[in-house]
Coordinates of C-alpha atoms and ligand atoms in Angstrom, one line a residue:
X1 CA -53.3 -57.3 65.8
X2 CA -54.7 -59.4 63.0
X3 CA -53.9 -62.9 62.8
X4 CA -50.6 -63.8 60.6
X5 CA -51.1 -66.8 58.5
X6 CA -49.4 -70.1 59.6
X7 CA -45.6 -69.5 57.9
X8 CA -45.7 -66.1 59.5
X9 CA -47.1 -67.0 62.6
X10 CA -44.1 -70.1 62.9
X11 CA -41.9 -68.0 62.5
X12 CA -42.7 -65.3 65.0
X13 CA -43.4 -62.8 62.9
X14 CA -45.5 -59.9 64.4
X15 CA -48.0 -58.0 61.9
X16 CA -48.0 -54.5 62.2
X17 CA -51.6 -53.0 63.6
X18 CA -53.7 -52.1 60.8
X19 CA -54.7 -49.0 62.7
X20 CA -51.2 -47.9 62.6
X21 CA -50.4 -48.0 59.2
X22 CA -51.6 -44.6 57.6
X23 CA -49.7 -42.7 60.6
X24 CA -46.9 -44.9 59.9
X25 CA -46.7 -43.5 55.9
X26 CA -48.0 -39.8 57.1
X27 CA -44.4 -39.8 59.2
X28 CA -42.5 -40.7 56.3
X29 CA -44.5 -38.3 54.4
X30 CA -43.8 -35.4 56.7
X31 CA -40.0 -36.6 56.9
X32 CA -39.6 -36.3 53.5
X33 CA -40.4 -32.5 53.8
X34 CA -38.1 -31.8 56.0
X35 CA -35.4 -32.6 53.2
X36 CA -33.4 -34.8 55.6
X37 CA -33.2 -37.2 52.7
X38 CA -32.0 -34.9 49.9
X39 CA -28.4 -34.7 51.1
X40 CA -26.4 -37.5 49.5
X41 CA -24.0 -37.3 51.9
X42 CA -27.2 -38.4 54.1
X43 CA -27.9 -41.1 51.7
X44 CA -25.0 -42.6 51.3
X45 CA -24.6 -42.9 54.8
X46 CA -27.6 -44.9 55.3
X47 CA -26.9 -47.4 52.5
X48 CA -23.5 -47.9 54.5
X49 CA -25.7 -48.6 57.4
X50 CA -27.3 -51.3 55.3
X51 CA -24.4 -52.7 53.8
X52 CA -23.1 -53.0 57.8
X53 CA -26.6 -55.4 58.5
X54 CA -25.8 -57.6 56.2
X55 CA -22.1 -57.6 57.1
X56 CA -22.9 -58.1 61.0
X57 CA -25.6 -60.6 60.6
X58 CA -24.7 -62.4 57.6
X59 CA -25.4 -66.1 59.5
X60 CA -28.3 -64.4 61.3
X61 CA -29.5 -63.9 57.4
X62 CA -28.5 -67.2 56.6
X63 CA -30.5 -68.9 59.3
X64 CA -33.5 -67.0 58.0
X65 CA -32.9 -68.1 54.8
X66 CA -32.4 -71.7 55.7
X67 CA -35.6 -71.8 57.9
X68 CA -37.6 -70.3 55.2
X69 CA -36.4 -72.2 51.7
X70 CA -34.0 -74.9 53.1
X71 CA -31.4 -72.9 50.9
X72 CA -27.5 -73.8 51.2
X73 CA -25.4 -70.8 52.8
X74 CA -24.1 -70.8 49.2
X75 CA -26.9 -70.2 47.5
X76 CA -28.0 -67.7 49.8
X77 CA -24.8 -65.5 49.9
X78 CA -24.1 -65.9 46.4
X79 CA -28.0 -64.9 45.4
X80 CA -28.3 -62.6 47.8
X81 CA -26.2 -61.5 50.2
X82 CA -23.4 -61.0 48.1
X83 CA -25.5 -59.4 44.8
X84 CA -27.0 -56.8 47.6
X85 CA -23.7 -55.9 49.1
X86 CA -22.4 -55.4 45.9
X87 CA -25.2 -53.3 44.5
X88 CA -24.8 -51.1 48.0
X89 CA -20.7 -50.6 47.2
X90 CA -21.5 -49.7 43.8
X91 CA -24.7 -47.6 44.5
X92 CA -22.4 -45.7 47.1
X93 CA -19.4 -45.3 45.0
X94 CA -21.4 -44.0 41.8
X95 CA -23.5 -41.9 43.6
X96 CA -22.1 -38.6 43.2
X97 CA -21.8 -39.1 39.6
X98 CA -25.5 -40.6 39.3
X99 CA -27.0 -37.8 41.1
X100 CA -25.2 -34.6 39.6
X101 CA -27.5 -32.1 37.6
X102 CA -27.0 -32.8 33.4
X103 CA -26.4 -30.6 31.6
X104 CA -27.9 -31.4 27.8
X105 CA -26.8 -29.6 25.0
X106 CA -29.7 -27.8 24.4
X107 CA -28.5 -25.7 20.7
X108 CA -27.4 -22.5 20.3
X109 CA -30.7 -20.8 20.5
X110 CA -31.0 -22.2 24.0
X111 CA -27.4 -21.8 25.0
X112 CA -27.8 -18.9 27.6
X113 CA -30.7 -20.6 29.4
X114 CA -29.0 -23.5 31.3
X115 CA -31.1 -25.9 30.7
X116 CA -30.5 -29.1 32.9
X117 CA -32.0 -32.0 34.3
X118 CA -31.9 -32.8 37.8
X119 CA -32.5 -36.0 39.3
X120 CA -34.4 -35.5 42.4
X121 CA -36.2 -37.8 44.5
X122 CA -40.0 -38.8 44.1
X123 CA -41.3 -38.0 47.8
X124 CA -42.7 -41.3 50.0
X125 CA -42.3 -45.0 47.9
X126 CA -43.4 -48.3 48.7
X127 CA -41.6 -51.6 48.3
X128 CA -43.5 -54.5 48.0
X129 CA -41.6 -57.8 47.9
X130 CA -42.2 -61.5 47.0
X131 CA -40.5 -64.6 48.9
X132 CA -38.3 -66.2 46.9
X133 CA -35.5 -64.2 47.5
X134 CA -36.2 -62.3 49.9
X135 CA -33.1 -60.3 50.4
X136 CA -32.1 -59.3 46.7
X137 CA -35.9 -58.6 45.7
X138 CA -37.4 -57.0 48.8
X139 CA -34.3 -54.8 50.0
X140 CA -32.6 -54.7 46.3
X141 CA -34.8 -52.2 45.2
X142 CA -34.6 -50.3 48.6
X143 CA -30.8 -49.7 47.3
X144 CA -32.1 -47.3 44.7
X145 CA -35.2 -46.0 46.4
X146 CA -32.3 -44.4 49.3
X147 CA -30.1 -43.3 47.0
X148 CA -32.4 -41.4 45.1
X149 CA -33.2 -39.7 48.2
X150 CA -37.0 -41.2 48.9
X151 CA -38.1 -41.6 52.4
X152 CA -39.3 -45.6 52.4
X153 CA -41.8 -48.1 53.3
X154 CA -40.9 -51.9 53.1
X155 CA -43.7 -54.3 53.2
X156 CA -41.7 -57.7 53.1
X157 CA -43.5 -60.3 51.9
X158 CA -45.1 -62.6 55.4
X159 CA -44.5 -66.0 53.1
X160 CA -41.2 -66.1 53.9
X161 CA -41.4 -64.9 57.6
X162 CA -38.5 -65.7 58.9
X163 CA -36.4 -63.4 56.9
X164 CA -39.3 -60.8 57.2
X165 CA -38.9 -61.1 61.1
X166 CA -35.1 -60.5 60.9
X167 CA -35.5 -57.7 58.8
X168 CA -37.9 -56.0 60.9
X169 CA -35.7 -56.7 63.9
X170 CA -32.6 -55.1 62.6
X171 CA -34.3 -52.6 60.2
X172 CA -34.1 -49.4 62.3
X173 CA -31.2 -50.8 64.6
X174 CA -29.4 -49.5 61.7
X175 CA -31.6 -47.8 59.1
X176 CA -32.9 -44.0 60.4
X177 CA -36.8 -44.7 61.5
X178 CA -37.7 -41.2 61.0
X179 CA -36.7 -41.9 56.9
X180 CA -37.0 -45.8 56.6
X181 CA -40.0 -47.8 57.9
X182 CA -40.9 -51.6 57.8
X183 CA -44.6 -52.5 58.0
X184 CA -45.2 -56.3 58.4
X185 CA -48.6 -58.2 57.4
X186 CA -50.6 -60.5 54.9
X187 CA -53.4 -58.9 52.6
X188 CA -55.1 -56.8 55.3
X189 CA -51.9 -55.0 56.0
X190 CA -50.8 -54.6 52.6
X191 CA -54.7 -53.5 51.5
X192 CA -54.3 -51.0 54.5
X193 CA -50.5 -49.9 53.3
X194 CA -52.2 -49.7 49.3
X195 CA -55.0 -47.1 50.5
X196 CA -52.2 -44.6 51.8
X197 CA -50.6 -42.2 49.2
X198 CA -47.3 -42.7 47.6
X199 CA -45.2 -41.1 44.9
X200 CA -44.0 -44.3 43.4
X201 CA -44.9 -48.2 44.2
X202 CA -42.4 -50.5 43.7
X203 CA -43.7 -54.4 43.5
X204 CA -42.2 -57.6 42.9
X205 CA -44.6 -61.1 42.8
X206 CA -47.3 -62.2 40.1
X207 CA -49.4 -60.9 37.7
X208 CA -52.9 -61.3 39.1
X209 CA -51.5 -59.2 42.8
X210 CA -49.7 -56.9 40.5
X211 CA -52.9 -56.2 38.8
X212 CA -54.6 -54.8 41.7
X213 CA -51.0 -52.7 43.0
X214 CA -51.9 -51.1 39.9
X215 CA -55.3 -50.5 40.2
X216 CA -54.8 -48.9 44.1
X217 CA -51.9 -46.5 42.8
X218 CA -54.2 -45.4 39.9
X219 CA -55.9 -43.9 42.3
X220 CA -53.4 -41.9 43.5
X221 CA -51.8 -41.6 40.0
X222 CA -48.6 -42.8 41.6
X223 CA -45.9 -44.2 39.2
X224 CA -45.7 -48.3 39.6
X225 CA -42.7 -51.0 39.0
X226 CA -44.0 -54.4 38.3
X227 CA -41.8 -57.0 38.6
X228 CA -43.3 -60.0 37.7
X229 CA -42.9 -63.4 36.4
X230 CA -44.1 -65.6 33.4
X231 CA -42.7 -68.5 31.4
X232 CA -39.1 -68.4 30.6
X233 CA -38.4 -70.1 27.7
X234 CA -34.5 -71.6 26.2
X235 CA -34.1 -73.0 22.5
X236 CA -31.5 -75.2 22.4
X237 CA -30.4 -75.2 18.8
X238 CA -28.7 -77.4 16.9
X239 CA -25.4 -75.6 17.2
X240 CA -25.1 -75.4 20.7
X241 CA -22.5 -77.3 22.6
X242 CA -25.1 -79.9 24.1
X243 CA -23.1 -80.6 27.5
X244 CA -22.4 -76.9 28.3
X245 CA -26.2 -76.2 27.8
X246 CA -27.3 -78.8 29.9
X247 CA -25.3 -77.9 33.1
X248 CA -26.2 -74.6 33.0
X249 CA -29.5 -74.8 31.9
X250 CA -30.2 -77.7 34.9
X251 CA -28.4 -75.0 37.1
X252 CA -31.4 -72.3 36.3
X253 CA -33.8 -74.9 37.2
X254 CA -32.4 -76.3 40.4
X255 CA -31.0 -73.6 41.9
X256 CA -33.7 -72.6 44.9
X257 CA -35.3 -74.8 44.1
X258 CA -37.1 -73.5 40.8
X259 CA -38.2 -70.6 42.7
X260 CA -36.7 -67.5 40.6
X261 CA -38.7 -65.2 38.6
X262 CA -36.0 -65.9 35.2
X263 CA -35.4 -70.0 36.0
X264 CA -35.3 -71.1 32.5
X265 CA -39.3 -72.4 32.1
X266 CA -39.2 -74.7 29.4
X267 CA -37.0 -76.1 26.7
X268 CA -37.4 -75.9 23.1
X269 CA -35.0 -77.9 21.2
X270 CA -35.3 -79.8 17.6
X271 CA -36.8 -83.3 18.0
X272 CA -33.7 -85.2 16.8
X273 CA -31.7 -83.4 19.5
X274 CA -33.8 -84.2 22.3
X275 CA -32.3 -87.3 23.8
X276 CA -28.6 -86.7 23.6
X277 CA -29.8 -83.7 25.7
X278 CA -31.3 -85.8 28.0
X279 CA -28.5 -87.9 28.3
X280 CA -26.3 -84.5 28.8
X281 CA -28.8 -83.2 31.4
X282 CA -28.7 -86.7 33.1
X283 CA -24.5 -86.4 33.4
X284 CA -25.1 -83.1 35.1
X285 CA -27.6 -84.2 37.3
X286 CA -24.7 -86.8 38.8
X287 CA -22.5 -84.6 39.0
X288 CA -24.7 -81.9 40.7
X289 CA -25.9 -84.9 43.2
X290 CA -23.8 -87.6 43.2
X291 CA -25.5 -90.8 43.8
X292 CA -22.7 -92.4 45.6
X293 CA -23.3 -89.1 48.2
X294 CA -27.2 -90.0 48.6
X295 CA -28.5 -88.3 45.6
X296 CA -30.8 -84.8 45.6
X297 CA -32.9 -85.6 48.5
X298 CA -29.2 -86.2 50.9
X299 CA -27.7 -83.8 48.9
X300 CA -27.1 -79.7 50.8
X301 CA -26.5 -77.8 47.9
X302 CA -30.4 -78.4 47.3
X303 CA -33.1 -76.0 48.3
X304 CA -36.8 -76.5 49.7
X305 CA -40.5 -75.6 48.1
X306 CA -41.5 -72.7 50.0
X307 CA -44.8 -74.5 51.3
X308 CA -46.8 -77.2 51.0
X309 CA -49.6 -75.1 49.1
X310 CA -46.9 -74.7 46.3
X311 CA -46.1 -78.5 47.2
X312 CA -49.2 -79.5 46.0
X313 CA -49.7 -77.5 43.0
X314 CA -46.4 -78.4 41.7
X315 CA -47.6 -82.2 42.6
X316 CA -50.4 -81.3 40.4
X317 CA -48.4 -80.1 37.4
X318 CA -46.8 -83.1 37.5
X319 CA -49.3 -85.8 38.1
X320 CA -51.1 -84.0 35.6
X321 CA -48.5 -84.4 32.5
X322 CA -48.8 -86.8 29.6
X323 CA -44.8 -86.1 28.7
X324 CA -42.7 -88.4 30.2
X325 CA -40.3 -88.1 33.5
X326 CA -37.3 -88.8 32.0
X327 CA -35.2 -87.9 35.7
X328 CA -36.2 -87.3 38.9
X329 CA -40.0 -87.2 39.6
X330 CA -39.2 -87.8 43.4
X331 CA -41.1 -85.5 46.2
X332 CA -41.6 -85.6 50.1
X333 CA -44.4 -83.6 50.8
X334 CA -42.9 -83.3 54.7
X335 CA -39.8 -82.4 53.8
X336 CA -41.6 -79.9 51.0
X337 CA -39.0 -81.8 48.8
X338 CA -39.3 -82.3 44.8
X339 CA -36.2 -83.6 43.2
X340 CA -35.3 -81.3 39.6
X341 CA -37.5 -83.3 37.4
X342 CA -37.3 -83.4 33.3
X343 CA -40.2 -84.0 31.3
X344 CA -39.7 -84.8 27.4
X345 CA -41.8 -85.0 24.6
X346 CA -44.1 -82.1 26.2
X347 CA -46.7 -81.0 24.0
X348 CA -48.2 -77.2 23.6
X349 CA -51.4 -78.2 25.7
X350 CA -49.7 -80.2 28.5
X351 CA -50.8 -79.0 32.5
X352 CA -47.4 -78.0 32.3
X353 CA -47.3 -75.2 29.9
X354 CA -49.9 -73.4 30.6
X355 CA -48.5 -70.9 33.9
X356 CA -45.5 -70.5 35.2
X357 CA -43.9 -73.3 36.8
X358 CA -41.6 -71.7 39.7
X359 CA -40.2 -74.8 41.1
X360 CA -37.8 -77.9 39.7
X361 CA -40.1 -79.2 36.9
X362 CA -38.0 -79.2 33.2
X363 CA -40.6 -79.4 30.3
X364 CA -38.9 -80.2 26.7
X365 CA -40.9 -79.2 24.1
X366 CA -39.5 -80.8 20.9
X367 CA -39.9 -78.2 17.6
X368 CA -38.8 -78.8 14.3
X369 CA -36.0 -75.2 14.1
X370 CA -35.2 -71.7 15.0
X371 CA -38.0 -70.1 13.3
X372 CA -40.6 -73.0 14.7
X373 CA -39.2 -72.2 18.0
X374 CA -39.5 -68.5 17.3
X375 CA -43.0 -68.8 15.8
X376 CA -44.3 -70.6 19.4
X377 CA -42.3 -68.1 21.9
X378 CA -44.4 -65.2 19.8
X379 CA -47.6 -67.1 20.0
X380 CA -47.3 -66.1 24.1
X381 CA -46.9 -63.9 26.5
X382 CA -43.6 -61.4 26.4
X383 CA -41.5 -63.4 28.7
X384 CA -39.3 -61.9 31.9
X385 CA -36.4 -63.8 30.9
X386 CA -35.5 -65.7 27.2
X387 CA -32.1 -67.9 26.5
X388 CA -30.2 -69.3 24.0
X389 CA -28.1 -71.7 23.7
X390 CA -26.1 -71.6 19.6
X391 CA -23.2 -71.3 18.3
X392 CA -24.1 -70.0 14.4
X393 CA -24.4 -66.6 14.8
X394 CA -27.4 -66.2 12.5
X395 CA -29.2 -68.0 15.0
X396 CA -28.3 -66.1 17.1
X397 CA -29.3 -62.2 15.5
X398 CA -32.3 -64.4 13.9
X399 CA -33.8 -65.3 17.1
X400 CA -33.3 -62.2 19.7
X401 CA -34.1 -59.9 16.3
X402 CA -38.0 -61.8 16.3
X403 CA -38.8 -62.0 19.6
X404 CA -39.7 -59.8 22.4
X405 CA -38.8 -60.1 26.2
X406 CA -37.9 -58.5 29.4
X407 CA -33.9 -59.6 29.0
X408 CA -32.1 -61.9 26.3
X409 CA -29.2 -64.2 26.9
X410 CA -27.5 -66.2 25.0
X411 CA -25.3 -68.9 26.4
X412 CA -26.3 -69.2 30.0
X413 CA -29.2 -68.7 32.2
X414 CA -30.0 -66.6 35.1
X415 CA -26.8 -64.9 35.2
X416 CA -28.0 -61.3 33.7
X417 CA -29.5 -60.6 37.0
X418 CA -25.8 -60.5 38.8
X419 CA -24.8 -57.8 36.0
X420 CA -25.9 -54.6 37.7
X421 CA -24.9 -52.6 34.7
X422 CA -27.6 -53.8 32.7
X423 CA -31.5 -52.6 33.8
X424 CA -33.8 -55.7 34.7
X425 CA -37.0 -55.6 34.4
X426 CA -39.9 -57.6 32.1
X427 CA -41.9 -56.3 29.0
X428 CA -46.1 -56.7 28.6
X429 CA -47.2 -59.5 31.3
X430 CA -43.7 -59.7 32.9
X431 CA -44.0 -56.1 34.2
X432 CA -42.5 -52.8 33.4
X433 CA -40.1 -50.7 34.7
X434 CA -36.2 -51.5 35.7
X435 CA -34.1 -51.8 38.5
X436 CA -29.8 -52.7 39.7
X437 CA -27.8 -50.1 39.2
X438 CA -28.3 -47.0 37.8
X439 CA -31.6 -48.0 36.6
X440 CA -32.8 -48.8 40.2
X441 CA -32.0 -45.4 40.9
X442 CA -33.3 -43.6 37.8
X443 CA -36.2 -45.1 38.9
X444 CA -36.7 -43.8 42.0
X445 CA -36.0 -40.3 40.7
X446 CA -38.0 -37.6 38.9
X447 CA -36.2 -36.2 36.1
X448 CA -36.8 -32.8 36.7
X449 CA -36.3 -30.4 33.8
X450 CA -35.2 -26.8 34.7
X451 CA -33.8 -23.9 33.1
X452 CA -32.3 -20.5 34.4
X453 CA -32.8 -17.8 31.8
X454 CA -31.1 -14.8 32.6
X455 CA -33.6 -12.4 33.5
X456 CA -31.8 -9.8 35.4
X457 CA -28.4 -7.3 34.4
X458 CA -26.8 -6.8 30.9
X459 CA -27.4 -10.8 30.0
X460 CA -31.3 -10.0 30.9
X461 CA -31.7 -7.2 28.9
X462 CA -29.7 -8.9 25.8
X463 CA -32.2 -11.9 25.9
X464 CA -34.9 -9.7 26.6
X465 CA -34.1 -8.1 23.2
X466 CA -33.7 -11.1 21.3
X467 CA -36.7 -12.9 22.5
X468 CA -38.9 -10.2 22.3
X469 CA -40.5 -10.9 19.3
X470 CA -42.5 -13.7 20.9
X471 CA -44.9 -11.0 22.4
X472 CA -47.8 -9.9 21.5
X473 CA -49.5 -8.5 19.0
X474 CA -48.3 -11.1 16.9
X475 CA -47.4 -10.4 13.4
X476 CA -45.9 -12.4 10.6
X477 CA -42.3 -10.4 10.8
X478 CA -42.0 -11.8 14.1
X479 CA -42.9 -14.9 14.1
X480 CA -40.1 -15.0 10.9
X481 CA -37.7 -14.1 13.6
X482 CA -38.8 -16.6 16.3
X483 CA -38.4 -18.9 13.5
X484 CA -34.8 -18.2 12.5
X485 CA -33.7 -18.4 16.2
X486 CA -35.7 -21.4 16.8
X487 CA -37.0 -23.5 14.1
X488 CA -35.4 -27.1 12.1
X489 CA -35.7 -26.5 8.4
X490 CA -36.6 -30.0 7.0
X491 CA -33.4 -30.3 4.4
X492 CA -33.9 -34.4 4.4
X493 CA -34.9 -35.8 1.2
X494 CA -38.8 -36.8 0.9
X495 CA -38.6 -40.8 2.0
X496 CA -40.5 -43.3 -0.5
X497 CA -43.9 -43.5 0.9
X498 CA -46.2 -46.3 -1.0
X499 CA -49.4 -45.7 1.2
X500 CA -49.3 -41.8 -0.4
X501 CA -51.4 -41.9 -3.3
X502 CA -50.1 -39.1 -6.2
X503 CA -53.8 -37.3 -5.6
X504 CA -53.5 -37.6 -2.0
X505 CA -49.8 -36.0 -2.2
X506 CA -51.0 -33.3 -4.1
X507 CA -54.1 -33.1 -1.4
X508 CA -51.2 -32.6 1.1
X509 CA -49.5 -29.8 -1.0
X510 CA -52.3 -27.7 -1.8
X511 CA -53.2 -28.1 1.8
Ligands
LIG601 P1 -45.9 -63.2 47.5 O1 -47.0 -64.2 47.8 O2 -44.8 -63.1 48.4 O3 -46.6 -61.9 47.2 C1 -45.9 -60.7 47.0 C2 -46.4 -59.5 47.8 O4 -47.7 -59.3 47.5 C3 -46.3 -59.9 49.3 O5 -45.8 -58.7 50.0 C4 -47.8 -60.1 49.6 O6 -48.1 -59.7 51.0 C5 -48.5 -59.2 48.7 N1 -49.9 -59.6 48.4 C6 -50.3 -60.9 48.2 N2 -51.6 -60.9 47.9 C7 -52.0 -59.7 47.9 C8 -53.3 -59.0 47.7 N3 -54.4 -59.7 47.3 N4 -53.3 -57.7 47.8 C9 -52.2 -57.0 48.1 N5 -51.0 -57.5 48.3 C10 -50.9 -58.8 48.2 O7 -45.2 -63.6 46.1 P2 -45.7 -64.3 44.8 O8 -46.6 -63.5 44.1 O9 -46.0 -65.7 45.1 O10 -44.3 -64.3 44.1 C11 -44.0 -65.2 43.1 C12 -44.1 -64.5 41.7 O11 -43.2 -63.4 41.7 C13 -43.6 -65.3 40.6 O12 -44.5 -65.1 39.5 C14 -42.3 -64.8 40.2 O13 -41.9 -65.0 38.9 C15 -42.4 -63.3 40.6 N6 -41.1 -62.7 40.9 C16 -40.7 -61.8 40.0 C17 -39.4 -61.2 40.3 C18 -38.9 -60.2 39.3 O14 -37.9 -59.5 39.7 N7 -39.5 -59.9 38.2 C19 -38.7 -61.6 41.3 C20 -39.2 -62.5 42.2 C21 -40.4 -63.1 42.0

C-alpha cells in the first residue's frame, strides 16, 4: 500500500492498492453491462440510500468536517449536508420527468418517424473531488452521475482525509458495490484511476491538475467536467446600499474560511467610496465576532485553513502586500488560524492579485466607475463566479451585458450555488461543463437521438412511396420532390451586409 501523505495518514485513512485499481473500474465496467443501473426505479433507490447516510451519520459527518477544516456544525450542515440532501429529494422527485424520452417536434415531413431523444446513461464515470467541501463537491456530482444511470468511481480528494475515511467507511454500507465504488489515494492512485477508461470524468480542484485530467481522458476521448476556480471579482458601485454589501460580501470571504471555489476574490469599488466601505465592513466584522465574546480567533462560527502548506502561502500573500491591512491581519500558524483580513488601496500588480486567494484575505482595488471596473475584469481570466452590488439598473444590464463568467449575481455572494435550478459551472479557465439539478444530470447522460420510421405494413409501404425518390439513379425530377417534402425556402429579406462588396455580390450571384 503506498504511503498516504501526512493529513491522510492522521486521519487514518487507508489508500487503496495501486494494483487494485484497474480491476476495481473493470467491475464497474462489466456492471454497467448488465443494465442493473438503467432502471430508475433502481436509481432512485440508491440515491435514497444516500440521502439515508447522511441522515444516520449526520454528526459522524460533522466530526469529519470539524477535524478536517475546524468548520462550525452550521456551516457544515448548511454548506453541505443540507444542499446535498436537498439535491438528493429533488433529484429523486424529478426523476421520472428528467429521464422520459422527448419527443421534439420534428415538422411535418418528419412527423411519421418518431423522432426522440432519449437520455440514457454514459457507461463507467469518474468523480474526482477537491477538499474544501468535501461533501457538496465530491458526492454532489455523484447525485447526477446515479441518476443518470452511470455505474461510479469516487476518488475523494486525501487532503481532507477525514471526511474521505468516513465516506469510504459508509460508502457501500449503503451504496450497491457492485454499481458504486470508492478508490482512496494521493497522485499515484489517482494517476493509476486516470490510465483506466471512462465514459465521462467529472473533476473539481485547480487549473494546473485539471489540465492533465484533461490530457489522460483525451486519451480515451472521454467527455470531461472541469470545475475549477479563479479570481472572483465584486464591484461595489456607487449605488449600492454600502452596509448590505459589506455583510454579505465579508460573509463570502469568511465563511470556511475563504476556501470556496466562488468566495468573492477581490473588491472593486470607486476610490471615494472606499473608506465608508471599510468602515461598513469593519461594523460587520463586530457583529460577525464580537469583541466583547473574544473576537475571530475565540469565536465558533469561524473555520480553519486546511493546512499549514496553504498557511504559509496565504502568510506569503500577505507579508508580501504593499496595500494596507485595514482589519484583521492576525494568524496562528498552530492553530492554522488567519483572522478575515481586508487590504485597501491594492494595486493591479500587488502579490495579491495575481492567483486565486482561497482563504480570508479581502483585497480592495479602488477604480474610477463601472466601465473602469469592467475594462479591468475583461483584461483577465473569465471568472467562476462575478458579483454586483447596485442599485441603478443601468449598472446593472451595463456590467453583466460586458463581461463574461461562469455565474453573475447581483446583490449577494455565494448564494447561486444553493439554487439547484440554475446550472453551475465556470467559462474559459474556470472550467466547463455544469452541474445541480437537472444539469448535473444532463450531464451525466448521452442525449441519444433515435427515430422509428415505419418500415413494415400499410404505414411502411406509404413512406416507402413517398420517400422513394431519394434512390438512385438520381435525377433532377426527384431531387425537386425530396425538396418539396424536405427543404426551407429562404423567404427572409437579404440582411444589410457592409463587408459584401457590389462586385463581390454579383461574384456570389453569377456563382
Ligand atoms: P485537491 O488538492 O483536493 O485536488 C483535487 C483532486 O485532484 C484530488 O482528488 C487530488 O487527489 C487530485 N490530484 C491532485 N494532484 C493531482 C495530480 N498531479 N494528478 C492527478 N490528480 C491529482 O484540491 P485543490 O486543487 O487544492 O482544490 C482547490 C481548487 O479547487 C481551487 O482552485 C478552487 O477554486 C477549486 N474548486 C472549484 C470548485 C468548483 O465547483 N468550481 C469547487 C471547489 C473547489
Amino acid at each position: 500500500m503506498a504511503a498516504a501523505t501526512t493529513a491522510a495518514a492522521e486521519a487514518g485513512l487507508q489508500y487503496t492498492p495501486i494494483d487494485a485499481i484497474p480491476g476495481i473500474v473493470s467491475d464497474l465496467r462489466a456492471a454497467f453491462l448488465t443494465g442493473k443501473t438503467r432502471s430508475i426505479e433502481y436509481r432512485k433507490n440508491q440515491l435514497k440510500q444516500l440521502a439515508y447516510m447522511f441522515k444516520d451519520h449526520q454528526d459522524d459527518f460533522i466530526q469529519s468536517l470539524q477535524k478536517d477544516l475546524g468548520r462550525s456544525r452550521f456551516e457544515s450542515v448548511f454548506a453541505e449536508l443540507m444542499g446535498t440532501t436537498n439535491e438528493i429529494v429533488e433529484t429523486v422527485n424529478k426523476l421520472d420527468k428528467w429521464a422520459k424520452p422527448a419527443k421534439p417536434w420534428a415538422g411535418l415531413a418528419w412527423a411519421a418517424h418518431g423522432a426522440t431523444v432519449r437520455s440514457e446513461p454514459k457507461g463507467t464515470v469518474l468523480v474526482l473531488g477537491a477538499w474544501n467541501y468535501p461533501i457538496t463537491v465530491q458526492v454532489g456530482p455523484v447525485i447526477g452521475a446515479i441518476a443518470a444511470g452511470n455505474t461510479v468511481l469516487l476518488k475523494p480528494s486525501e487532503v481532507a482525509g477525514h471526511t474521505a475515511k468516513l465516506l469510504a467507511e459508509l460508502w457501500n454500507k449503503y451504496l450497491d458495490p457492485e454499481c458504486f465504488r470508492i478508490v482512496n489515494g494521493g497522485i499515484p492512485e489517482t494517476t493509476a484511476v486516470l490510465d483506466q477508461r471512462f465514459e465521462h470524468i467529472f473533476y473539481t480542484g485547480n487549473g494546473t491538475v485539471g489540465r492533465i485530467i484533461a490530457e489522460k481522458a483525451a486519451k480515451w476521448l472521454c467527455p470531461t467536467t472541469l470545475e475549477l476556480g479563479g479570481k472572483s471579482p465584486v464591484y461595489v458601485d456607487k449605488s449600492a446600499d454600502l452596509a448590505i454589501a459589506a455583510h454579505r460580501i465579508l460573509w463570502g470571504k469568511s465563511f470556511n474560511c475563504g476556501q470556496t471555489c466562488i468566495a468573492p476574490d477581490y473588491v472593486l469599488i470607486p476610490h471615494e467610496l472606499q473608506d465608508r466601505f471599510v468602515a461598513e465592513l469593519k461594523k460587520a466584522y463586530e457583529r460577525f465576532y464580537p469583541q466583547l465574546k473574544g473576537g475571530v480567533n475565540a469565536s465558533e462560527s469561524y473555520a480553519r485553513i486546511i493546512n499549514t502548506g496553504h498557511w504559509k502561502r496565504l502568510n506569503a500573500m500577505l507579508s508580501g502586500t504593499k496595500g494596507k491591512v485595514v482589519l484583521g491581519g492576525e494568524g496562528d500558524e498552530a492553530q492554522k488560524f488567519l483572522a478575515p483580513t481586508v487590504i485597501a488601496d491594492v494595486r493591479v500588480d500587488d502579490a495579491v492579485m495575481s492567483g486565486e486567494i482561497f482563504g480570508p484575505l479581502l483585497p480592495i482595488v479602488p477604480v474610477r466607475d463601472v466601465k473602469a471596473a469592467v475594462d479591468f475584469i475583461n483584461s483577465r481570466d473569465q471568472p467562476l463566479a462575478l458579483y454586483l452590488f447596485a442599485g441603478d439598473s443601468k449598472v446593472k444590464q451595463f456590467f453583466f451585458d460586458n463581461t463574461r463568467s461562469g455565474a453573475c449575481v447581483q446583490g449577494d455572494t455565494l448564494l447561486h450555488f444553493a439554487v439547484d435550478a440554475l446550472p453551475f459551472g465556470g467559462t474559459g479557465p474556470s472550467g466547463y461543463g455544469n452541474y445541480h439539478g437537472k444539469a448535473s444530470f444532463d450531464q451525466f447522460s448521452h442525449q441519444r437521438a433515435s427515430l422509428d420510421a415505419p418500415s413494415t405494413g400499410i404505414l411502411g409501404k406509404i413512406i416507402e412511396a413517398v420517400m422513394a425518390s431519394r434512390y438512385p439513379p438520381y435525377t433532377d425530377a426527384n431531387l425537386k420532390k425530396m425538396r418539396a417534402l424536405a427543404a426551407y425556402s429562404v423567404s427572409f429579406s437579404r440582411p444589410n451586409n457592409p463587408h459584401q462588396s457590389k462586385t463581390a455580390s454579383s461574384v456570389s450571384v453569377a456563382s
